Amino acid sequence: MTSTMTRRDERLLVGGVWREASNGGRFDVTNPATGEVVGSAPNGTAEDVRAAIDAAAAALPAWRATTALQRARLLRRAAEVIRERVEEIGMIMTLEQGKPLGEARGEVEYAASFLEWFAGEAERTYGEVVPPMNAANRVLTLRQGVGVVAAITPWNFPAAMMTRKLGPAMAAGCTSVVKPASATPLTAAAVLRAIEDAGVPKGVVNLITSRDSGMVSRELFGDRRVRKISFTGSTEVGKDLIRASAHQVKRLSLELGGHAPFVVFDDSDIDEAVDSLIASKFRNAGQTCVCANRAYIQRGIYDAFVAKLGSKVAALAVGNGLTAGIAIGPMIDDRGVEKADEHVQDAVLRGARLVTGGTRLTGDGFDGGSFYAPTVLDGVTDEMLIYREETFGPVAGLTVFDTEEEVVTMANDSIYGLAAYFHTRDYARLLRVAEKLEYGIIGANTGIISAANAPFGGVKESGYGREGGSVGIDEYLDTKYICIGGVGV
Ligand code: SIN
């Protein structure tokens, strides 16, 4: 294992100045693979949040007045600078978040791709000339940036979830205040340093790190200058934000929890489906909102599937993400480990069979870290916790099914509606099932569905709004209608 990185002590970014919190407070950032402190960040105060909103509001008129082409150029340059720093940012991410270095590098690339994608969308924020109802009038629509935006971002993808919000905000001519998760402030700061070094003007993006998320939210939701808030995180917190948004009728985009079904029909290529489930389930140690969380395997291939999946999962190398060859890093903290273990123990108690894993990993190579063995459970039923709740850990629970109709009903039986996956070689079935699944994102014959050009988002209690794709910028634009009377015919 090698780490050339020394400890990083980051700062807030307010109006182009990197500075300490107003009261000098800081908090430590720890490595979930070792428990060691790898750096620290300012514990921003209410005064700091207000200063960041002031800075974003002050920068807005000039930023809004830039042309789409100027903003697009800066976004492309920012993507380039992020890519040039892939090693540095990837290393920071592995150290504070835990994901294997290869995955971290991949996320840096994914983060850059959002800026590049929205550079293109900036250039296409067209309005319309609408045929009038009154012949003497002329009717136009304009699409204009909403104003100051706040981005509240999660720890599981500390770079990409931030640029997925900042890319469209900047493209639309909005200025922003970012509040990253307190577990991963160092990656957020490193990405913002790259954006700043690309030449983005002072105050266009501002960073507030703080342990007091409730206070930061209250300040953001209580300030009329903040016109839109985009949040990625749990459904529970998302519901609080919906309530908070009512007071000033603030626009919200919410990418919340998921509980993805993963269906394998018996006409599938079993090896492909096993690899696809592993890719979906075990990416980032199972800590993604779009992770498969309920796997339904058709009876004809069930036993063969369980055996192949069990042996491949048992071979996944677990350890510190800086070590070459590691496939699964630590979980973000011990609470994550406890939840995964609770789901496994509950399932076993209620009759599921442990195919592989099922334990916290301790001892040599794991000391001080939050590791859970990649796990496969066979015979999961609907009375088990893992069947009903998002596990957010490296645990795959398998359930047998008989018919297409039955599995579509089971797959849709959830309060969540973010991502769903299925495998089949029957293309009529592929279209039928994709249409019937009540989810915002469908992976058909693939376990990896994330990309900057795709409209990412959920239905039901998985939230609303879309990030990425051609519609991602709409979340940051208001449509204005202009009616010009008395023009004549
Ligand atoms: C998430 O887990 O919230 C996002 C994952 C992704 O973009 O693939």
CSV table of C-alpha atoms and ligand atoms in Angstrom, one decimal:
chain,number,residue,atom,x,y,z
A,1,MET,CA,0.0,0.0,0.0
A,2,THR,CA,1.3,3.5,-0.8
A,3,SER,CA,0.0,6.9,0.1
A,4,THR,CA,2.0,9.9,-1.1
A,5,MET,CA,-0.5,12.3,0.3
A,6,THR,CA,0.1,14.2,3.4
A,7,ARG,CA,-2.7,15.4,5.7
A,8,ARG,CA,-4.9,18.1,4.2
A,9,ASP,CA,-6.4,20.9,6.2
A,10,GLU,CA,-9.0,22.5,4.0
A,11,ARG,CA,-10.8,25.9,4.2
A,12,LEU,CA,-14.1,27.4,3.3
A,13,LEU,CA,-14.4,29.2,0.0
A,14,VAL,CA,-16.3,32.4,0.2
A,15,GLY,CA,-16.3,35.0,-2.6
A,16,GLY,CA,-13.0,33.6,-4.0
A,17,VAL,CA,-11.2,33.6,-0.6
A,18,TRP,CA,-10.2,30.4,1.1
A,19,ARG,CA,-10.6,31.0,4.8
A,20,GLU,CA,-11.3,29.6,8.2
A,21,ALA,CA,-14.7,29.5,9.9
A,22,SER,CA,-15.7,32.8,11.6
A,23,ASN,CA,-15.1,31.2,15.1
A,24,GLY,CA,-12.0,29.3,14.0
A,25,GLY,CA,-13.7,25.9,14.6
A,26,ARG,CA,-12.6,22.8,12.7
A,27,PHE,CA,-13.5,19.1,12.6
A,28,ASP,CA,-11.4,16.1,11.7
A,29,VAL,CA,-11.8,13.9,8.7
A,30,THR,CA,-11.0,10.2,9.1
A,31,ASN,CA,-10.1,7.4,6.8
A,32,PRO,CA,-12.8,4.7,7.1
A,33,ALA,CA,-10.2,2.0,6.2
A,34,THR,CA,-7.9,2.8,9.2
A,35,GLY,CA,-9.7,5.2,11.5
A,36,GLU,CA,-6.8,7.6,11.1
A,37,VAL,CA,-7.2,11.3,10.8
A,38,VAL,CA,-6.3,12.4,7.2
A,39,GLY,CA,-7.2,16.0,7.5
A,40,SER,CA,-9.7,18.6,8.7
A,41,ALA,CA,-12.1,21.2,7.5
A,42,PRO,CA,-13.6,24.3,9.0
A,43,ASN,CA,-16.8,23.9,11.1
A,44,GLY,CA,-18.7,26.7,9.3
A,45,THR,CA,-21.1,28.8,11.3
A,46,ALA,CA,-24.4,30.6,10.5
A,47,GLU,CA,-22.3,33.7,9.9
A,48,ASP,CA,-20.2,31.8,7.3
A,49,VAL,CA,-23.3,30.5,5.5
A,50,ARG,CA,-24.7,34.0,5.3
A,51,ALA,CA,-21.3,35.3,4.0
A,52,ALA,CA,-21.4,32.6,1.3
A,53,ILE,CA,-24.9,33.5,0.2
A,54,ASP,CA,-23.8,37.2,0.1
A,55,ALA,CA,-20.9,36.2,-2.1
A,56,ALA,CA,-23.1,34.1,-4.4
A,57,ALA,CA,-25.6,36.9,-4.6
A,58,ALA,CA,-22.9,39.5,-5.3
A,59,ALA,CA,-21.4,37.4,-8.1
A,60,LEU,CA,-24.8,36.7,-9.7
A,61,PRO,CA,-25.3,39.8,-11.9
A,62,ALA,CA,-21.9,39.5,-13.7
A,63,TRP,CA,-22.1,35.8,-14.1
A,64,ARG,CA,-25.7,35.9,-15.4
A,65,ALA,CA,-24.5,38.5,-17.9
A,66,THR,CA,-21.8,36.2,-19.4
A,67,THR,CA,-22.8,34.5,-22.7
A,68,ALA,CA,-23.6,30.8,-22.8
A,69,LEU,CA,-20.5,30.4,-24.9
A,70,GLN,CA,-18.2,32.0,-22.2
A,71,ARG,CA,-19.8,29.8,-19.5
A,72,ALA,CA,-19.4,26.7,-21.7
A,73,ARG,CA,-15.7,27.4,-22.3
A,74,LEU,CA,-15.1,27.7,-18.5
A,75,LEU,CA,-17.0,24.5,-17.8
A,76,ARG,CA,-14.9,22.7,-20.4
A,77,ARG,CA,-11.7,24.1,-19.0
A,78,ALA,CA,-12.8,23.1,-15.5
A,79,ALA,CA,-13.4,19.5,-16.7
A,80,GLU,CA,-9.9,19.5,-18.1
A,81,VAL,CA,-8.3,20.7,-14.9
A,82,ILE,CA,-10.2,18.1,-12.9
A,83,ARG,CA,-9.0,15.4,-15.3
A,84,GLU,CA,-5.4,16.7,-15.0
A,85,ARG,CA,-5.7,16.2,-11.2
A,86,VAL,CA,-7.3,12.7,-11.3
A,87,GLU,CA,-4.5,11.2,-9.2
A,88,GLU,CA,-4.6,13.8,-6.6
A,89,ILE,CA,-8.4,14.0,-6.3
A,90,GLY,CA,-8.7,10.2,-6.5
A,91,MET,CA,-6.3,9.7,-3.7
A,92,ILE,CA,-8.0,12.3,-1.5
A,93,MET,CA,-11.3,10.5,-2.2
A,94,THR,CA,-10.0,7.1,-1.3
A,95,LEU,CA,-8.5,8.4,1.9
A,96,GLU,CA,-11.6,10.1,3.2
A,97,GLN,CA,-14.4,8.0,1.6
A,98,GLY,CA,-12.7,4.6,1.3
A,99,LYS,CA,-13.6,3.4,-2.3
A,100,PRO,CA,-10.8,1.6,-4.1
A,101,LEU,CA,-8.5,4.0,-5.9
A,102,GLY,CA,-9.5,2.7,-9.4
A,103,GLU,CA,-13.2,3.5,-8.5
A,104,ALA,CA,-12.1,6.9,-7.1
A,105,ARG,CA,-10.3,7.7,-10.4
A,106,GLY,CA,-13.4,6.6,-12.3
A,107,GLU,CA,-15.5,9.0,-10.2
A,108,VAL,CA,-13.2,11.9,-10.9
A,109,GLU,CA,-13.7,11.2,-14.6
A,110,TYR,CA,-17.5,10.9,-14.0
A,111,ALA,CA,-17.4,14.3,-12.1
A,112,ALA,CA,-15.6,16.0,-15.0
A,113,SER,CA,-18.0,14.6,-17.5
A,114,PHE,CA,-20.9,16.5,-15.9
A,115,LEU,CA,-19.1,19.8,-16.5
A,116,GLU,CA,-18.4,18.9,-20.1
A,117,TRP,CA,-21.9,17.7,-20.7
A,118,PHE,CA,-23.5,20.9,-19.3
A,119,ALA,CA,-21.1,23.0,-21.3
A,120,GLY,CA,-23.0,21.7,-24.3
A,121,GLU,CA,-26.4,22.2,-22.6
A,122,ALA,CA,-25.4,25.8,-21.8
A,123,GLU,CA,-25.3,26.5,-25.5
A,124,ARG,CA,-28.7,25.0,-26.1
A,125,THR,CA,-30.9,26.9,-23.6
A,126,TYR,CA,-33.2,28.0,-26.4
A,127,GLY,CA,-36.4,29.9,-25.9
A,128,GLU,CA,-39.3,29.9,-28.4
A,129,VAL,CA,-41.3,32.2,-30.6
A,130,VAL,CA,-44.9,31.0,-30.1
A,131,PRO,CA,-47.7,31.6,-32.6
A,132,PRO,CA,-50.0,34.2,-30.9
A,133,MET,CA,-53.7,33.8,-30.2
A,134,ASN,CA,-54.2,37.5,-31.0
A,135,ALA,CA,-52.8,38.3,-34.5
A,136,ALA,CA,-51.5,41.7,-33.3
A,137,ASN,CA,-49.3,40.2,-30.6
A,138,ARG,CA,-46.0,38.5,-30.6
A,139,VAL,CA,-45.2,35.8,-28.0
A,140,LEU,CA,-41.7,34.8,-26.9
A,141,THR,CA,-40.3,32.6,-24.2
A,142,LEU,CA,-36.9,33.0,-22.5
A,143,ARG,CA,-35.2,30.5,-20.3
A,144,GLN,CA,-33.2,32.2,-17.5
A,145,GLY,CA,-31.1,30.9,-14.6
A,146,VAL,CA,-33.1,30.8,-11.3
A,147,GLY,CA,-30.5,32.8,-9.4
A,148,VAL,CA,-28.5,31.7,-6.3
A,149,VAL,CA,-28.6,27.9,-5.8
A,150,ALA,CA,-27.6,25.7,-2.9
A,151,ALA,CA,-26.2,22.2,-3.5
A,152,ILE,CA,-26.2,19.8,-0.5
A,153,THR,CA,-24.1,16.8,-1.5
A,154,PRO,CA,-23.6,13.2,-0.1
A,155,TRP,CA,-20.5,11.3,1.0
A,156,ASN,CA,-20.9,8.3,-1.3
A,157,PHE,CA,-19.9,10.2,-4.5
A,158,PRO,CA,-18.3,13.3,-3.1
A,159,ALA,CA,-17.0,14.7,-6.5
A,160,ALA,CA,-19.6,13.6,-9.0
A,161,MET,CA,-22.8,14.4,-7.1
A,162,MET,CA,-21.4,17.9,-6.6
A,163,THR,CA,-20.6,18.5,-10.3
A,164,ARG,CA,-23.9,17.0,-11.3
A,165,LYS,CA,-25.5,20.0,-9.5
A,166,LEU,CA,-22.8,22.7,-10.2
A,167,GLY,CA,-22.5,21.9,-13.9
A,168,PRO,CA,-26.1,22.7,-14.8
A,169,ALA,CA,-26.2,25.6,-12.3
A,170,MET,CA,-23.1,27.2,-13.8
A,171,ALA,CA,-24.3,26.5,-17.3
A,172,ALA,CA,-27.7,28.2,-16.6
A,173,GLY,CA,-26.0,31.3,-15.2
A,174,CYS,CA,-26.6,30.6,-11.5
A,175,THR,CA,-24.2,31.0,-8.7
A,176,SER,CA,-23.9,28.5,-5.9
A,177,VAL,CA,-23.2,27.6,-2.3
A,178,VAL,CA,-22.1,24.0,-1.8
A,179,LYS,CA,-22.5,22.1,1.5
A,180,PRO,CA,-20.7,18.7,1.2
A,181,ALA,CA,-21.2,15.9,3.6
A,182,SER,CA,-19.0,16.3,6.7
A,183,ALA,CA,-17.4,12.9,6.1
A,184,THR,CA,-16.0,14.0,2.7
A,185,PRO,CA,-15.2,17.7,2.6
A,186,LEU,CA,-11.7,17.3,1.3
A,187,THR,CA,-12.7,15.9,-2.1
A,188,ALA,CA,-15.3,18.7,-2.5
A,189,ALA,CA,-12.6,21.3,-1.8
A,190,ALA,CA,-10.2,19.7,-4.2
A,191,VAL,CA,-12.8,19.8,-7.0
A,192,LEU,CA,-13.7,23.4,-6.2
A,193,ARG,CA,-10.0,24.3,-6.3
A,194,ALA,CA,-9.8,22.9,-9.8
A,195,ILE,CA,-12.9,24.8,-10.9
A,196,GLU,CA,-11.4,28.0,-9.5
A,197,ASP,CA,-8.1,27.3,-11.2
A,198,ALA,CA,-9.9,26.9,-14.5
A,199,GLY,CA,-10.8,30.6,-14.2
A,200,VAL,CA,-14.3,30.6,-12.9
A,201,PRO,CA,-14.9,34.0,-11.4
A,202,LYS,CA,-14.9,34.6,-7.6
A,203,GLY,CA,-18.2,34.0,-5.9
A,204,VAL,CA,-19.7,31.8,-8.6
A,205,VAL,CA,-19.1,28.8,-6.5
A,206,ASN,CA,-18.7,28.9,-2.7
A,207,LEU,CA,-18.0,26.2,-0.2
A,208,ILE,CA,-19.3,25.8,3.3
A,209,THR,CA,-18.1,22.8,5.3
A,210,SER,CA,-19.8,22.2,8.6
A,211,ARG,CA,-20.7,19.4,11.0
A,212,ASP,CA,-24.0,21.3,11.7
A,213,SER,CA,-26.1,20.3,8.7
A,214,GLY,CA,-29.3,21.4,10.4
A,215,MET,CA,-28.0,24.9,10.9
A,216,VAL,CA,-26.7,25.2,7.3
A,217,SER,CA,-30.1,24.1,6.0
A,218,ARG,CA,-32.0,26.6,8.2
A,219,GLU,CA,-29.8,29.4,6.8
A,220,LEU,CA,-30.2,28.3,3.2
A,221,PHE,CA,-33.9,27.7,3.4
A,222,GLY,CA,-34.4,30.9,5.4
A,223,ASP,CA,-32.7,33.2,2.9
A,224,ARG,CA,-34.9,34.6,0.1
A,225,ARG,CA,-32.0,35.0,-2.2
A,226,VAL,CA,-31.5,31.3,-2.4
A,227,ARG,CA,-33.9,30.3,-5.1
A,228,LYS,CA,-33.3,26.7,-5.5
A,229,ILE,CA,-31.8,23.8,-3.5
A,230,SER,CA,-30.6,20.5,-4.9
A,231,PHE,CA,-30.1,17.7,-2.4
A,232,THR,CA,-28.9,14.1,-2.7
A,233,GLY,CA,-29.3,12.0,0.4
A,234,SER,CA,-31.8,10.0,2.5
A,235,THR,CA,-35.6,10.1,2.0
A,236,GLU,CA,-36.0,11.0,5.7
A,237,VAL,CA,-33.9,14.2,5.3
A,238,GLY,CA,-35.5,14.9,1.9
A,239,LYS,CA,-38.9,15.0,3.6
A,240,ASP,CA,-37.6,17.5,6.1
A,241,LEU,CA,-36.4,19.6,3.3
A,242,ILE,CA,-39.7,19.5,1.5
A,243,ARG,CA,-41.3,20.8,4.7
A,244,ALA,CA,-38.6,23.5,5.0
A,245,SER,CA,-39.1,24.6,1.3
A,246,ALA,CA,-42.8,25.3,1.9
A,247,HIS,CA,-42.1,28.5,3.9
A,248,GLN,CA,-40.6,30.4,0.9
A,249,VAL,CA,-41.9,28.1,-1.8
A,250,LYS,CA,-38.3,27.2,-2.8
A,251,ARG,CA,-37.6,25.1,-5.8
A,252,LEU,CA,-36.2,21.7,-4.9
A,253,SER,CA,-34.5,18.8,-6.6
A,254,LEU,CA,-34.4,15.6,-4.5
A,255,GLU,CA,-32.4,12.5,-5.3
A,256,LEU,CA,-33.3,10.3,-2.3
A,257,GLY,CA,-33.2,6.7,-1.3
A,258,GLY,CA,-33.6,3.7,-3.5
A,259,HIS,CA,-34.3,0.0,-3.1
A,260,ALA,CA,-33.6,-1.3,-6.5
A,261,PRO,CA,-35.0,-4.6,-7.7
A,262,PHE,CA,-32.8,-6.7,-9.9
A,263,VAL,CA,-34.7,-9.3,-11.9
A,264,VAL,CA,-33.1,-12.2,-13.8
A,265,PHE,CA,-35.4,-14.1,-16.2
A,266,ASP,CA,-34.4,-17.7,-17.0
A,267,ASP,CA,-33.8,-16.8,-20.7
A,268,SER,CA,-30.8,-14.6,-19.6
A,269,ASP,CA,-27.1,-15.3,-20.0
A,270,ILE,CA,-26.4,-16.3,-16.4
A,271,ASP,CA,-22.7,-15.3,-16.4
A,272,GLU,CA,-23.6,-11.9,-17.8
A,273,ALA,CA,-26.4,-11.4,-15.3
A,274,VAL,CA,-24.1,-12.5,-12.3
A,275,ASP,CA,-21.5,-9.9,-13.4
A,276,SER,CA,-24.1,-7.3,-13.9
A,277,LEU,CA,-25.6,-7.9,-10.4
A,278,ILE,CA,-22.1,-7.7,-8.9
A,279,ALA,CA,-21.4,-4.4,-10.7
A,280,SER,CA,-24.7,-2.9,-9.5
A,281,LYS,CA,-24.7,-4.3,-6.0
A,282,PHE,CA,-21.0,-4.1,-4.9
A,283,ARG,CA,-20.0,-0.8,-6.5
A,284,ASN,CA,-18.7,1.5,-3.7
A,285,ALA,CA,-19.3,-1.4,-1.2
A,286,GLY,CA,-23.0,-1.3,-1.9
A,287,GLN,CA,-23.2,2.4,-0.9
A,288,THR,CA,-25.1,3.9,-3.9
A,289,CYS,CA,-28.7,4.9,-4.1
A,290,VAL,CA,-29.0,2.9,-7.3
A,291,CYS,CA,-27.5,-0.4,-5.9
A,292,ALA,CA,-29.5,-3.5,-6.5
A,293,ASN,CA,-31.1,-4.4,-3.1
A,294,ARG,CA,-33.6,-7.1,-4.0
A,295,ALA,CA,-32.5,-9.8,-6.5
A,296,TYR,CA,-35.3,-11.9,-8.0
A,297,ILE,CA,-34.1,-14.9,-9.9
A,298,GLN,CA,-36.5,-17.1,-12.0
A,299,ARG,CA,-36.9,-20.6,-10.7
A,300,GLY,CA,-35.3,-22.4,-13.7
A,301,ILE,CA,-31.9,-20.9,-13.2
A,302,TYR,CA,-32.1,-20.1,-9.5
A,303,ASP,CA,-29.7,-22.7,-8.1
A,304,ALA,CA,-27.1,-22.2,-10.8
A,305,PHE,CA,-27.3,-18.4,-10.3
A,306,VAL,CA,-26.9,-18.7,-6.5
A,307,ALA,CA,-23.8,-21.0,-6.9
A,308,LYS,CA,-22.1,-18.7,-9.5
A,309,LEU,CA,-22.9,-15.5,-7.7
A,310,GLY,CA,-21.7,-17.0,-4.3
A,311,SER,CA,-18.4,-18.1,-5.7
A,312,LYS,CA,-17.7,-14.8,-7.5
A,313,VAL,CA,-18.6,-12.7,-4.5
A,314,ALA,CA,-16.5,-14.9,-2.1
A,315,ALA,CA,-13.5,-14.1,-4.4
A,316,LEU,CA,-13.9,-10.3,-4.2
A,317,ALA,CA,-10.8,-8.8,-2.5
A,318,VAL,CA,-11.7,-6.6,0.5
A,319,GLY,CA,-9.3,-4.1,2.0
A,320,ASN,CA,-7.8,-0.6,2.1
A,321,GLY,CA,-8.7,1.0,-1.2
A,322,LEU,CA,-5.1,2.1,-1.7
A,323,THR,CA,-3.9,-1.5,-2.0
A,324,ALA,CA,-3.7,-2.8,-5.6
A,325,GLY,CA,-6.3,-5.4,-6.5
A,326,ILE,CA,-8.9,-4.4,-3.9
A,327,ALA,CA,-12.5,-4.6,-5.2
A,328,ILE,CA,-14.3,-3.7,-2.0
A,329,GLY,CA,-13.2,-0.9,0.3
A,330,PRO,CA,-14.5,-0.1,3.8
A,331,MET,CA,-18.0,1.2,4.5
A,332,ILE,CA,-18.2,4.9,5.5
A,333,ASP,CA,-18.4,4.2,9.2
A,334,ASP,CA,-19.4,1.7,11.8
A,335,ARG,CA,-23.1,2.7,11.7
A,336,GLY,CA,-23.1,1.5,8.1
A,337,VAL,CA,-21.5,-1.8,9.1
A,338,GLU,CA,-24.1,-2.2,11.9
A,339,LYS,CA,-27.0,-1.7,9.5
A,340,ALA,CA,-25.7,-4.2,7.0
A,341,ASP,CA,-25.1,-6.7,9.8
A,342,GLU,CA,-28.6,-6.1,11.2
A,343,HIS,CA,-30.1,-6.8,7.8
A,344,VAL,CA,-28.1,-10.0,7.5
A,345,GLN,CA,-28.8,-11.3,11.0
A,346,ASP,CA,-32.5,-10.5,10.7
A,347,ALA,CA,-32.7,-12.4,7.4
A,348,VAL,CA,-30.8,-15.5,8.8
A,349,LEU,CA,-33.0,-15.5,11.9
A,350,ARG,CA,-36.1,-15.5,9.6
A,351,GLY,CA,-34.8,-18.4,7.5
A,352,ALA,CA,-32.4,-17.1,4.8
A,353,ARG,CA,-29.3,-19.1,4.1
A,354,LEU,CA,-25.9,-17.4,4.2
A,355,VAL,CA,-24.1,-18.3,1.0
A,356,THR,CA,-21.0,-16.2,1.7
A,357,GLY,CA,-20.0,-13.4,4.0
A,358,GLY,CA,-22.2,-12.3,6.8
A,359,THR,CA,-19.6,-10.9,9.1
A,360,ARG,CA,-17.8,-7.8,10.1
A,361,LEU,CA,-14.1,-8.1,9.1
A,362,THR,CA,-11.6,-7.5,11.8
A,363,GLY,CA,-7.9,-8.3,12.4
A,364,ASP,CA,-4.9,-8.0,10.1
A,365,GLY,CA,-5.5,-5.4,7.4
A,366,PHE,CA,-8.9,-4.4,8.8
A,367,ASP,CA,-8.0,-2.9,12.2
A,368,GLY,CA,-9.5,0.5,12.9
A,369,GLY,CA,-11.6,0.3,9.7
A,370,SER,CA,-15.3,-0.3,9.0
A,371,PHE,CA,-15.3,-3.4,6.8
A,372,TYR,CA,-18.1,-5.8,6.1
A,373,ALA,CA,-17.6,-9.0,4.1
A,374,PRO,CA,-19.4,-9.1,0.7
A,375,THR,CA,-22.4,-11.2,1.4
A,376,VAL,CA,-25.0,-13.3,-0.5
A,377,LEU,CA,-28.2,-14.5,1.1
A,378,ASP,CA,-30.4,-17.1,-0.5
A,379,GLY,CA,-34.1,-17.5,0.3
A,380,VAL,CA,-35.0,-13.9,1.1
A,381,THR,CA,-38.7,-13.3,1.7
A,382,ASP,CA,-40.8,-10.2,2.1
A,383,GLU,CA,-40.9,-10.3,5.9
A,384,MET,CA,-37.2,-9.7,6.2
A,385,LEU,CA,-35.7,-6.2,6.7
A,386,ILE,CA,-33.4,-6.5,3.7
A,387,TYR,CA,-36.5,-7.0,1.5
A,388,ARG,CA,-38.2,-3.8,2.7
A,389,GLU,CA,-35.3,-1.3,3.5
A,390,GLU,CA,-32.4,0.1,1.7
A,391,THR,CA,-29.3,-1.7,3.1
A,392,PHE,CA,-26.6,0.6,1.7
A,393,GLY,CA,-24.0,-2.1,2.1
A,394,PRO,CA,-22.4,-5.1,0.4
A,395,VAL,CA,-25.2,-7.5,0.9
A,396,ALA,CA,-27.1,-9.2,-2.0
A,397,GLY,CA,-30.4,-11.0,-1.0
A,398,LEU,CA,-31.9,-13.4,-3.5
A,399,THR,CA,-35.6,-14.4,-3.9
A,400,VAL,CA,-37.0,-16.9,-6.3
A,401,PHE,CA,-39.9,-16.1,-8.7
A,402,ASP,CA,-42.0,-18.0,-11.3
A,403,THR,CA,-43.8,-15.6,-13.7
A,404,GLU,CA,-43.2,-12.3,-15.3
A,405,GLU,CA,-46.4,-10.9,-13.9
A,406,GLU,CA,-45.6,-12.0,-10.4
A,407,VAL,CA,-42.1,-10.5,-10.4
A,408,VAL,CA,-43.2,-7.1,-11.8
A,409,THR,CA,-45.7,-6.9,-8.9
A,410,MET,CA,-43.0,-7.8,-6.4
A,411,ALA,CA,-40.5,-5.4,-8.0
A,412,ASN,CA,-43.0,-2.5,-7.8
A,413,ASP,CA,-44.0,-3.2,-4.2
A,414,SER,CA,-41.9,-0.5,-2.7
A,415,ILE,CA,-42.2,3.0,-1.5
A,416,TYR,CA,-39.1,3.8,-3.5
A,417,GLY,CA,-38.8,4.3,-7.3
A,418,LEU,CA,-35.2,5.2,-8.2
A,419,ALA,CA,-33.6,2.4,-10.2
A,420,ALA,CA,-34.6,-1.1,-11.3
A,421,TYR,CA,-32.7,-3.7,-13.4
A,422,PHE,CA,-33.5,-6.8,-15.2
A,423,HIS,CA,-31.9,-9.3,-17.6
A,424,THR,CA,-33.6,-11.1,-20.5
A,425,ARG,CA,-32.8,-12.0,-24.0
A,426,ASP,CA,-36.5,-11.7,-25.1
A,427,TYR,CA,-36.8,-8.2,-26.6
A,428,ALA,CA,-40.6,-8.1,-26.5
A,429,ARG,CA,-40.4,-8.9,-22.8
A,430,LEU,CA,-37.6,-6.3,-22.4
A,431,LEU,CA,-39.9,-3.5,-23.6
A,432,ARG,CA,-43.0,-4.8,-21.7
A,433,VAL,CA,-41.2,-5.1,-18.4
A,434,ALA,CA,-39.3,-1.7,-18.8
A,435,GLU,CA,-42.7,0.0,-19.4
A,436,LYS,CA,-44.3,-1.7,-16.3
A,437,LEU,CA,-41.6,-1.0,-13.7
A,438,GLU,CA,-42.4,2.0,-11.6
A,439,TYR,CA,-38.9,3.5,-11.5
A,440,GLY,CA,-37.1,6.5,-12.9
A,441,ILE,CA,-34.1,4.6,-14.2
A,442,ILE,CA,-34.1,1.1,-15.8
A,443,GLY,CA,-31.1,-1.0,-16.5
A,444,ALA,CA,-32.0,-3.7,-19.0
A,445,ASN,CA,-29.1,-6.2,-19.4
A,446,THR,CA,-26.7,-4.0,-17.5
A,447,GLY,CA,-26.0,-3.1,-13.9
A,448,ILE,CA,-24.3,0.2,-14.6
A,449,ILE,CA,-26.7,3.0,-15.7
A,450,SER,CA,-25.0,6.2,-14.6
A,451,ALA,CA,-23.8,8.7,-17.1
A,452,ALA,CA,-23.8,12.4,-17.6
A,453,ASN,CA,-26.0,12.2,-20.7
A,454,ALA,CA,-28.8,10.3,-18.8
A,455,PRO,CA,-31.7,11.9,-16.9
A,456,PHE,CA,-31.0,10.5,-13.4
A,457,GLY,CA,-33.8,10.6,-10.8
A,458,GLY,CA,-36.6,8.8,-9.2
A,459,VAL,CA,-40.4,8.6,-8.7
A,460,LYS,CA,-42.4,7.9,-5.5
A,461,GLU,CA,-40.3,8.5,-2.3
A,462,SER,CA,-37.1,8.4,-4.2
A,463,GLY,CA,-37.6,12.1,-5.0
A,464,TYR,CA,-38.2,14.4,-7.9
A,465,GLY,CA,-36.3,16.4,-10.5
A,466,ARG,CA,-33.7,15.0,-12.9
A,467,GLU,CA,-30.0,15.4,-12.9
A,468,GLY,CA,-27.9,15.0,-16.0
A,469,GLY,CA,-29.2,14.5,-19.5
A,470,SER,CA,-30.7,17.2,-21.7
A,471,VAL,CA,-33.4,17.9,-19.0
A,472,GLY,CA,-30.9,18.3,-16.1
A,473,ILE,CA,-30.4,22.0,-16.8
A,474,ASP,CA,-34.2,22.7,-16.7
A,475,GLU,CA,-34.0,22.3,-12.9
A,476,TYR,CA,-31.9,25.5,-12.8
A,477,LEU,CA,-33.9,27.6,-15.4
A,478,ASP,CA,-37.1,29.5,-15.2
A,479,THR,CA,-39.2,29.9,-18.3
A,480,LYS,CA,-40.4,33.4,-18.8
A,481,TYR,CA,-43.2,34.3,-21.2
A,482,ILE,CA,-43.2,37.7,-23.0
A,483,CYS,CA,-46.3,38.9,-24.7
A,484,ILE,CA,-45.7,41.9,-26.9
A,485,GLY,CA,-49.0,43.6,-27.8
A,486,GLY,CA,-49.9,46.1,-30.5
A,487,VAL,CA,-47.3,44.8,-33.1
A,488,GLY,CA,-50.0,44.6,-35.8
A,489,VAL,CA,-50.2,42.2,-38.7
B,1,SIN,C1,-26.0,7.8,-6.0
B,1,SIN,O1,-25.8,6.8,-5.4
B,1,SIN,O2,-26.7,8.7,-5.4
B,1,SIN,C2,-25.6,8.1,-7.4
B,1,SIN,C3,-24.9,7.0,-8.0
B,1,SIN,C4,-24.6,7.3,-9.5
B,1,SIN,O3,-24.6,8.5,-9.9
B,1,SIN,O4,-24.3,6.4,-10.1
